[in-house]
Short mmCIF file of C-alpha atoms and ligand atoms in Angstrom, two decimals:
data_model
loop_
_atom_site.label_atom_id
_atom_site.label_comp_id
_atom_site.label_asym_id
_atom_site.label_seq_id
_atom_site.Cartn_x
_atom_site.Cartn_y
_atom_site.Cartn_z
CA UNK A 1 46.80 6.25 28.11
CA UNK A 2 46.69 9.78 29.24
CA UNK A 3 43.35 11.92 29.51
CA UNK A 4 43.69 15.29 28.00
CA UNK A 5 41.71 18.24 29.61
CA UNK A 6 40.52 20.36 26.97
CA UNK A 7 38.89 23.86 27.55
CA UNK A 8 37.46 25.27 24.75
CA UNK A 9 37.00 29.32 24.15
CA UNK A 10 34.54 30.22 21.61
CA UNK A 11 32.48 27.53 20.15
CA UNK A 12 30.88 28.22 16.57
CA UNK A 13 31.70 26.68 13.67
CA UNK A 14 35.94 25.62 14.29
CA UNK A 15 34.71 24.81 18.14
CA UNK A 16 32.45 22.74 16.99
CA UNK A 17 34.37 20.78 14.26
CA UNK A 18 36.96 20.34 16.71
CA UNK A 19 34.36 18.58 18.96
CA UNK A 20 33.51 16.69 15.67
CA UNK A 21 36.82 15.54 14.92
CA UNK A 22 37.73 14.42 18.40
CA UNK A 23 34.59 12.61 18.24
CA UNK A 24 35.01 10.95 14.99
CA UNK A 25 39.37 9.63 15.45
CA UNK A 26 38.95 9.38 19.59
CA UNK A 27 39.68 5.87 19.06
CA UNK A 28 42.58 6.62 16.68
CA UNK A 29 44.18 9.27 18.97
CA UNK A 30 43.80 6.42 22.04
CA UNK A 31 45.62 3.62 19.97
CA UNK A 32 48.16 5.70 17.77
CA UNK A 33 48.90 8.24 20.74
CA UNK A 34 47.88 7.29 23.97
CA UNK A 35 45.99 10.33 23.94
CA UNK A 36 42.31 10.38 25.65
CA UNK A 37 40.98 13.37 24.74
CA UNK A 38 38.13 14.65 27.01
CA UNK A 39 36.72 18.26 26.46
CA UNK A 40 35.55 19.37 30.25
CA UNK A 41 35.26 22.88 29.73
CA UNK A 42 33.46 25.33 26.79
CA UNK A 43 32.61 29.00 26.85
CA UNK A 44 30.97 30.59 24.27
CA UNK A 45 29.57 34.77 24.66
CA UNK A 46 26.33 33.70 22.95
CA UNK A 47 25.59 30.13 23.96
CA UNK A 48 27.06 30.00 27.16
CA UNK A 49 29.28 27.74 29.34
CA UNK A 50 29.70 24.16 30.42
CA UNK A 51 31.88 22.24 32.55
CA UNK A 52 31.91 18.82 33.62
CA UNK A 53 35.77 17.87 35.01
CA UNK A 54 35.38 14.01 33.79
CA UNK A 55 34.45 15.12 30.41
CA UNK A 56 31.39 16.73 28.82
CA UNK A 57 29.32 14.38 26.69
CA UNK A 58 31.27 14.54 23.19
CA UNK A 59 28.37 13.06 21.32
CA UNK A 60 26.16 15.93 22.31
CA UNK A 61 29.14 18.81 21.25
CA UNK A 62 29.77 17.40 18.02
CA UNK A 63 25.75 17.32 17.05
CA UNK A 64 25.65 19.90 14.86
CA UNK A 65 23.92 22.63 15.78
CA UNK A 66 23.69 22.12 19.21
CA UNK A 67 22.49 24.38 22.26
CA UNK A 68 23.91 24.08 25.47
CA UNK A 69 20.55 23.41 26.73
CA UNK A 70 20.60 20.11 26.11
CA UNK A 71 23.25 19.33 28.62
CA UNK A 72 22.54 18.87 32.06
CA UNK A 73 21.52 21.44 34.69
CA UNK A 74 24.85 20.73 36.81
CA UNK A 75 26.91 21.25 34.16
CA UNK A 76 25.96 24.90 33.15
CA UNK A 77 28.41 27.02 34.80
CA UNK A 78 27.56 30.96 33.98
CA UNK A 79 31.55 31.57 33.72
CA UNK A 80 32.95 33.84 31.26
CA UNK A 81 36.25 32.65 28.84
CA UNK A 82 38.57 34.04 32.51
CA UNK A 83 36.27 32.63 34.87
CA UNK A 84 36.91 28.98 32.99
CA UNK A 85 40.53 29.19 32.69
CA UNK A 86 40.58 29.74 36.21
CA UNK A 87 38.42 27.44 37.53
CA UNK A 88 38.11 24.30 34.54
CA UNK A 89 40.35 21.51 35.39
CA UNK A 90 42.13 21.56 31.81
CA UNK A 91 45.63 21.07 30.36
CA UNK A 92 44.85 22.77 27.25
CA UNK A 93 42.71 25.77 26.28
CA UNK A 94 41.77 25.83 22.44
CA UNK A 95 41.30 29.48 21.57
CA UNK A 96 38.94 30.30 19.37
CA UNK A 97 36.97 33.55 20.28
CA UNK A 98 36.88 36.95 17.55
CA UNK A 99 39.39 37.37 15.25
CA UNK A 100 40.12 40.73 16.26
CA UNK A 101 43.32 41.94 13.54
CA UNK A 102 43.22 45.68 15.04
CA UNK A 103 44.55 44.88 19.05
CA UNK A 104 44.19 40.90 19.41
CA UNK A 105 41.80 41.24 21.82
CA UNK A 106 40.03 39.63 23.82
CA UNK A 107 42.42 36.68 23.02
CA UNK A 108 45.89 38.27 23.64
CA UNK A 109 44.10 38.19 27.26
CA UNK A 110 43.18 34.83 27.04
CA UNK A 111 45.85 33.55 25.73
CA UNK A 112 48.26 35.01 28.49
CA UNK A 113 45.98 33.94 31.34
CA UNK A 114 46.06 30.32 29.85
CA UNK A 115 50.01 30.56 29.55
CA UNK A 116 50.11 32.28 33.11
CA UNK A 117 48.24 29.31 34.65
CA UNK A 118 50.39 26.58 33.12
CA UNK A 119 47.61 25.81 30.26
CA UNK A 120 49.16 24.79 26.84
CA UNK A 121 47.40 27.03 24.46
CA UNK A 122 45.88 25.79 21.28
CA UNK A 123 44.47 28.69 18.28
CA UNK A 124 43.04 29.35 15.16
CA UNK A 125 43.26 32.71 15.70
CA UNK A 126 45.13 34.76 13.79
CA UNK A 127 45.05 38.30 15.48
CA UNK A 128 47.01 37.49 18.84
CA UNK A 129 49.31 35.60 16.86
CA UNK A 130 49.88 38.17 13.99
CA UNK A 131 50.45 41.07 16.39
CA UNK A 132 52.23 39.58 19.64
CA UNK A 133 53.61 35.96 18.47
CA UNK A 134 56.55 36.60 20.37
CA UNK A 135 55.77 37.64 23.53
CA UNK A 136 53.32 34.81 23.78
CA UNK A 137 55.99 32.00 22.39
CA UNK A 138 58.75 33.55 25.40
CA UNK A 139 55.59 33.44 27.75
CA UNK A 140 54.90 29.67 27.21
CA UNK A 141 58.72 28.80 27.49
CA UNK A 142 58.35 30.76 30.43
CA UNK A 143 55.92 28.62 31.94
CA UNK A 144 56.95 25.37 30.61
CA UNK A 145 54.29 25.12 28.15
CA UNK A 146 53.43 25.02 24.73
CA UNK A 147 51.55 27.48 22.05
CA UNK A 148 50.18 25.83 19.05
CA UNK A 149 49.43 28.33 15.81
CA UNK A 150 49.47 25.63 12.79
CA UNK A 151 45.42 26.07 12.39
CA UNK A 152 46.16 30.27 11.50
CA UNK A 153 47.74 29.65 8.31
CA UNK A 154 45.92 27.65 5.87
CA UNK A 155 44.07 25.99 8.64
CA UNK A 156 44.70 22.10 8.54
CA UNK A 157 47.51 22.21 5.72
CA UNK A 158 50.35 22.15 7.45
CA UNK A 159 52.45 24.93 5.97
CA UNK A 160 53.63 26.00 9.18
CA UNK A 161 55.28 23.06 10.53
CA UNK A 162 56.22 22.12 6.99
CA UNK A 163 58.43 25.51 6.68
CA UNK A 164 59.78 25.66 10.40
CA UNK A 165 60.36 21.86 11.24
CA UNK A 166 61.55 20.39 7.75
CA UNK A 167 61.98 22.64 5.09
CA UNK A 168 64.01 25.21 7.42
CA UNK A 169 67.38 22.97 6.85
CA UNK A 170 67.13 23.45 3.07
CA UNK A 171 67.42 27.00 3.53
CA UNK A 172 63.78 28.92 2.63
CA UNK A 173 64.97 32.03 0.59
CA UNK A 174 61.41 33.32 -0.01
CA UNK A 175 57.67 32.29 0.60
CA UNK A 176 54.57 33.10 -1.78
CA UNK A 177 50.87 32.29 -0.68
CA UNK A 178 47.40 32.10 -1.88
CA UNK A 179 46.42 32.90 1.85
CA UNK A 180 42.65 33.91 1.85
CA UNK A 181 40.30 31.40 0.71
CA UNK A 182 37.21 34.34 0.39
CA UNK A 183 39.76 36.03 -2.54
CA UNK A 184 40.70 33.51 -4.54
CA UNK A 185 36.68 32.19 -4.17
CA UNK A 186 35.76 35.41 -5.40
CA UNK A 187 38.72 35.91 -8.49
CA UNK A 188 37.71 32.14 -9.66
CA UNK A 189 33.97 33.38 -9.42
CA UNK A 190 34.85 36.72 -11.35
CA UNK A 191 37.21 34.68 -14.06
CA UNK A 192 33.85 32.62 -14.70
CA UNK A 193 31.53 35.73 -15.30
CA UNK A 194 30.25 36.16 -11.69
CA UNK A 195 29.94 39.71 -10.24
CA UNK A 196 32.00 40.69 -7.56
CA UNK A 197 28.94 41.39 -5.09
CA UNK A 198 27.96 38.28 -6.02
CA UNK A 199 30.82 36.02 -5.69
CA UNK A 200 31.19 37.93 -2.16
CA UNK A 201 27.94 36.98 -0.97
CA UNK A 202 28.27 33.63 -2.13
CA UNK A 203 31.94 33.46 -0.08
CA UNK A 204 29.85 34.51 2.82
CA UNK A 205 27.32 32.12 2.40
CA UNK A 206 29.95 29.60 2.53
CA UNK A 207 31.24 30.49 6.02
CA UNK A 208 34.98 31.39 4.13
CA UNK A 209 34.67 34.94 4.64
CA UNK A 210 35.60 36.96 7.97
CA UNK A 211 32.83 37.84 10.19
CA UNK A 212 34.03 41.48 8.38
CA UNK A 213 35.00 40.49 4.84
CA UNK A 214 36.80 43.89 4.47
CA UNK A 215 39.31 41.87 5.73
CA UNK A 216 39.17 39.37 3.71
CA UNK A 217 38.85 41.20 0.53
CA UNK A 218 41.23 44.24 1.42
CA UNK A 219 43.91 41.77 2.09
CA UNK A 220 44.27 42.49 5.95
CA UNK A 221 43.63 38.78 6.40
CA UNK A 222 46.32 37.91 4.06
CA UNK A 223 48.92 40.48 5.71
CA UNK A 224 48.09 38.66 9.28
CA UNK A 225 48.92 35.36 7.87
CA UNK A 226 52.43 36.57 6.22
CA UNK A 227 53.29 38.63 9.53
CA UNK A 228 52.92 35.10 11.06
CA UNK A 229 54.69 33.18 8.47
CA UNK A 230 57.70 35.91 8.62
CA UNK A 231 58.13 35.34 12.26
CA UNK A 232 58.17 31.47 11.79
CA UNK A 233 60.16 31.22 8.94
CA UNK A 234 62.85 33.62 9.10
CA UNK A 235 62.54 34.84 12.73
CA UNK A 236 62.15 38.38 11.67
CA UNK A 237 58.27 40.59 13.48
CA UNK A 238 56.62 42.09 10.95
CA UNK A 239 53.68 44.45 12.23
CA UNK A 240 50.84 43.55 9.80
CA UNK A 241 49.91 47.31 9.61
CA UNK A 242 53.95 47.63 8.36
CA UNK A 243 52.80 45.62 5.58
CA UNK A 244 52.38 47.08 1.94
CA UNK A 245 48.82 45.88 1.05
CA UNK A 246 46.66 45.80 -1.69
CA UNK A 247 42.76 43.88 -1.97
CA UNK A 248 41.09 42.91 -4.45
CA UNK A 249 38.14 45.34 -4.57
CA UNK A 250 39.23 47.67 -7.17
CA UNK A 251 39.59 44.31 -9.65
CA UNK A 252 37.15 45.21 -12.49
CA UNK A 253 35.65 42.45 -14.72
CA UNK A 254 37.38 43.97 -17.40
CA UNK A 255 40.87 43.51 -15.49
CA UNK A 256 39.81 39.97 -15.15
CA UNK A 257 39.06 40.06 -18.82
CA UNK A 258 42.56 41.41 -19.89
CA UNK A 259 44.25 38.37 -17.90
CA UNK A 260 42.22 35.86 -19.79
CA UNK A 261 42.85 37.34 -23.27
CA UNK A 262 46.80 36.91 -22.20
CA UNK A 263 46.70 33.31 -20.65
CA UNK A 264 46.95 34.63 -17.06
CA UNK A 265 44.66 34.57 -14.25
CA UNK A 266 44.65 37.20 -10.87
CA UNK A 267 45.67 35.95 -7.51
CA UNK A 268 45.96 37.53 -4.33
CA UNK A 269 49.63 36.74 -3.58
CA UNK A 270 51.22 37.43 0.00
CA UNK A 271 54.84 37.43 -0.56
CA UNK A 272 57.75 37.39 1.39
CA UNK A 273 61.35 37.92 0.08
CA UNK A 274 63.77 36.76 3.04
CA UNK A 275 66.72 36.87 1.09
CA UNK A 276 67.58 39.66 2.45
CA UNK A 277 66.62 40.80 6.18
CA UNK A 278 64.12 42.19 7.25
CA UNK A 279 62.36 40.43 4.43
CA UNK A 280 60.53 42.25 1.81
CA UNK A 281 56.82 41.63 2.56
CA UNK A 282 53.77 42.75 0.76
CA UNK A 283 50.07 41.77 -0.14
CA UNK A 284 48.92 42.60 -3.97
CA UNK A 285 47.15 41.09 -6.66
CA UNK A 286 48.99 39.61 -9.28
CA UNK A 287 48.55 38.38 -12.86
CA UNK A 288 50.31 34.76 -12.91
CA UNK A 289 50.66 33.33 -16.40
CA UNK A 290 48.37 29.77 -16.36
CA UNK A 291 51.74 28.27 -16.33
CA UNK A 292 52.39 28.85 -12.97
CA UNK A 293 51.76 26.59 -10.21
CA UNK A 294 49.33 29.13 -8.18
CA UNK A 295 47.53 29.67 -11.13
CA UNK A 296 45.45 26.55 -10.89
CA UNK A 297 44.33 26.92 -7.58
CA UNK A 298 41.43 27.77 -7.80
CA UNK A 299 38.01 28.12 -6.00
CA UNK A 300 38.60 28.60 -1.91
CA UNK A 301 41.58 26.37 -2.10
CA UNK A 302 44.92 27.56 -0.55
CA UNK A 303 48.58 27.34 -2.01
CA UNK A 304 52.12 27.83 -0.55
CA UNK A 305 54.92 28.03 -2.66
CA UNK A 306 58.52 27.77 -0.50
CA UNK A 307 61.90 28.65 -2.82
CA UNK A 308 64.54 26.84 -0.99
CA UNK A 309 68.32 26.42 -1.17
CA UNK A 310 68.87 23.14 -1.12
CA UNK A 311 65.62 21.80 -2.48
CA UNK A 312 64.29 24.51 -4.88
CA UNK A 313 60.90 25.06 -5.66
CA UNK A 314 58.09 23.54 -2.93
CA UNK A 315 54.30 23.74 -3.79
CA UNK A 316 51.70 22.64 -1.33
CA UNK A 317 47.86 23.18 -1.99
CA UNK A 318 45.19 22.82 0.37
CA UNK A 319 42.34 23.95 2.49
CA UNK A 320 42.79 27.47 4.33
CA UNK A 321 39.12 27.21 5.86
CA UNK A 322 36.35 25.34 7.00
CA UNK A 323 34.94 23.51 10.39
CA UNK A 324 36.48 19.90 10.04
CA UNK A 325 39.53 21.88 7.92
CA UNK A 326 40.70 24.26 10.81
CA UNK A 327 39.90 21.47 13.50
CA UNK A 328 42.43 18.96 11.69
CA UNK A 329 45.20 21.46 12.16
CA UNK A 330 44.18 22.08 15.95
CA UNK A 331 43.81 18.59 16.24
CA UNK A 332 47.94 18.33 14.96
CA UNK A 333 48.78 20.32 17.62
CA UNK A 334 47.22 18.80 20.14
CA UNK A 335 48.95 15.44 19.15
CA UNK A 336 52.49 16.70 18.51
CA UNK A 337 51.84 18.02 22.29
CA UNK A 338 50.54 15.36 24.33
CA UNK A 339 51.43 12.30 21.90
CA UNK A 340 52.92 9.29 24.48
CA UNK A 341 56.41 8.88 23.50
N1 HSE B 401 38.44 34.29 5.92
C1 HSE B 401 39.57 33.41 5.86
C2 HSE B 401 39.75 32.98 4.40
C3 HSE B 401 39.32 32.22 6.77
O1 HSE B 401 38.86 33.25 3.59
O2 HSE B 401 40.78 32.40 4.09
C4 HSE B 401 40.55 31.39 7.06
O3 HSE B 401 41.59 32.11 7.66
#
């Protein structure tokens, strides 16, 4: 059995399903994978931070709702996210702060502090990833460690690992995506007579949207996701803000009307042609006809749809948010890292 040191950076709603899920298969991860997960270290700008090296009490993090005031006075540190990766015994740090799609930041810091130090890094997050994938992948080799992104596509459906570790062989020729949960939340809302202010607020109300659903609903979040999926699939850097995009905003409810009256339905697609390379990416709406695969995924549900050599046409639907959703893809990770062989 080996104990895992887990630092955690930024702990709202994915910190705190991760604390959840750990909680809730700790004795699954001990018997199936050796692993004995303890978190000893979390930092958080508004709540503050904790750090107890044998382990913080894992009841106590996954209570919903928590505050960090119900944890004992020895364990409150008053160290920022740098202060903890330098000073937390850990062996991983999850990252989780602000999705920041603009510069990365502060996590492209993180991140590289965490590699620098030896840490295995563990995110969610899709900014660093989207804009500096690469460096950070060459920067963990580097330093003989690893750098987990399956929880920044589609959170806990594993449509990275399914392209890059088995569908790869069978030659992927393209990739098409229902990426952003908020969109397709708000085009299923629309379809069923819901206003678009509406369904928005709802999304929000949910916890699917972005802390700035602009980019959510001007498909910036979308264009992240398929910058990420380009480099993993076909090895090729695609600068989000390189990307042709198009949101959903300007969809009126008589466009949505227009699709019904032909048998269609609108979906944000994220598309990327890799026949070719550099692919051909871009981010649009698009009128499927119901017969299509995508078409029925509906509500904040995510799809991926992988056209391969070998094996043709691959569909796989699933969650692309939520607490215990984006914690079960961290949680992956964290396995395929530290699993006993
Ligand atoms: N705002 C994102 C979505 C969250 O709606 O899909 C998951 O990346």
């Amino acid at each position: 059995m080996k104990n895992v040191k887990i630092g955690i950076i930024g702990f709202g709603n994915v910190g705190q399903g991760f604390a959840q899920a750990i909680q809730q298969k700790r004795e699954f991860l001990r018997e199936s994978y050796g692993i004995n997960p303890l978190i000893t270290a979390v930092c958080d700008t508004f709540k503050g931070s904790l750090y107890n090296s044998d382990g913080l009490d894992l009841n106590l993090l996954a209570k919903p709702g928590v505050g960090f005031d119900e944890f004992k006075a020895e364990e409150k540190t008053g160290w920022d996210a740098s202060e903890m990766i330098a000073n937390a015994e850990s062996d991983v740090i999850l990252e989780l702060s602000v999705v920041n799609l603009q510069t990365g930041e502060p996590a492209v810091s993180y991140i590289t502090q965490a590699l620098n130090a030896g840490k295995s890094v563990i995110t969610s997050n899709k900014g660093p990833i989207a804009l500096r994938y690469r460096s950070l992948r060459a920067l963990a080799q580097q330093n003989n460690v690893k750098l987990g992104v399956e929880a920044t596509v589609m959170s806990g459906t594993p449509a990275v690992r399914l392209g890059k570790e088995i569908l790869e062989a069978s030659g992927i020729r393209s990739v098409r995506g229902i990426l952003n949960g908020t969109c397709n939340f708000i085009l299923s809302e629309m379809k069923n007579g819901s206003a678009f202010k509406d369904a928005l607020a709802s999304a929000q109300k949910l916890g699917y949207a972005e802390a700035d659903p602009t980019n959510d609903v001007g498909g910036f979040d979308t264009a992240a996701k398929v910058s990420i999926l380009s480099e993993v699939f076909f090895g090729e850097r695609v600068v989000p803000a390189d990307i042709p995009c198009e949101g959903i905003s300007d969809l009126t409810p008589q466009d949505i009307a227009k699709a019904t009256e032909v048998k269609s339905v609108w979906k944000l697609l994220g598309t990327i042609d890799g026949s070719t390379l550099p692919p051909k990416i871009s981010v649009k709406p698009v009128m499927l006809p119901e017969s299509d695969p995508l078409a029925g995924v509906n509500g904040a549900m995510n799809a991926i749809q992988f056209q391969t050599e070998l094996l043709g046409q691959v569909t796989l639907i699933g969650a692309g948010a939520g607490r215990l959703e984006t914690a079960a893809g961290l949680m992956q990770d964290l396995i395929l890292f530290f699993k006993e062989e």
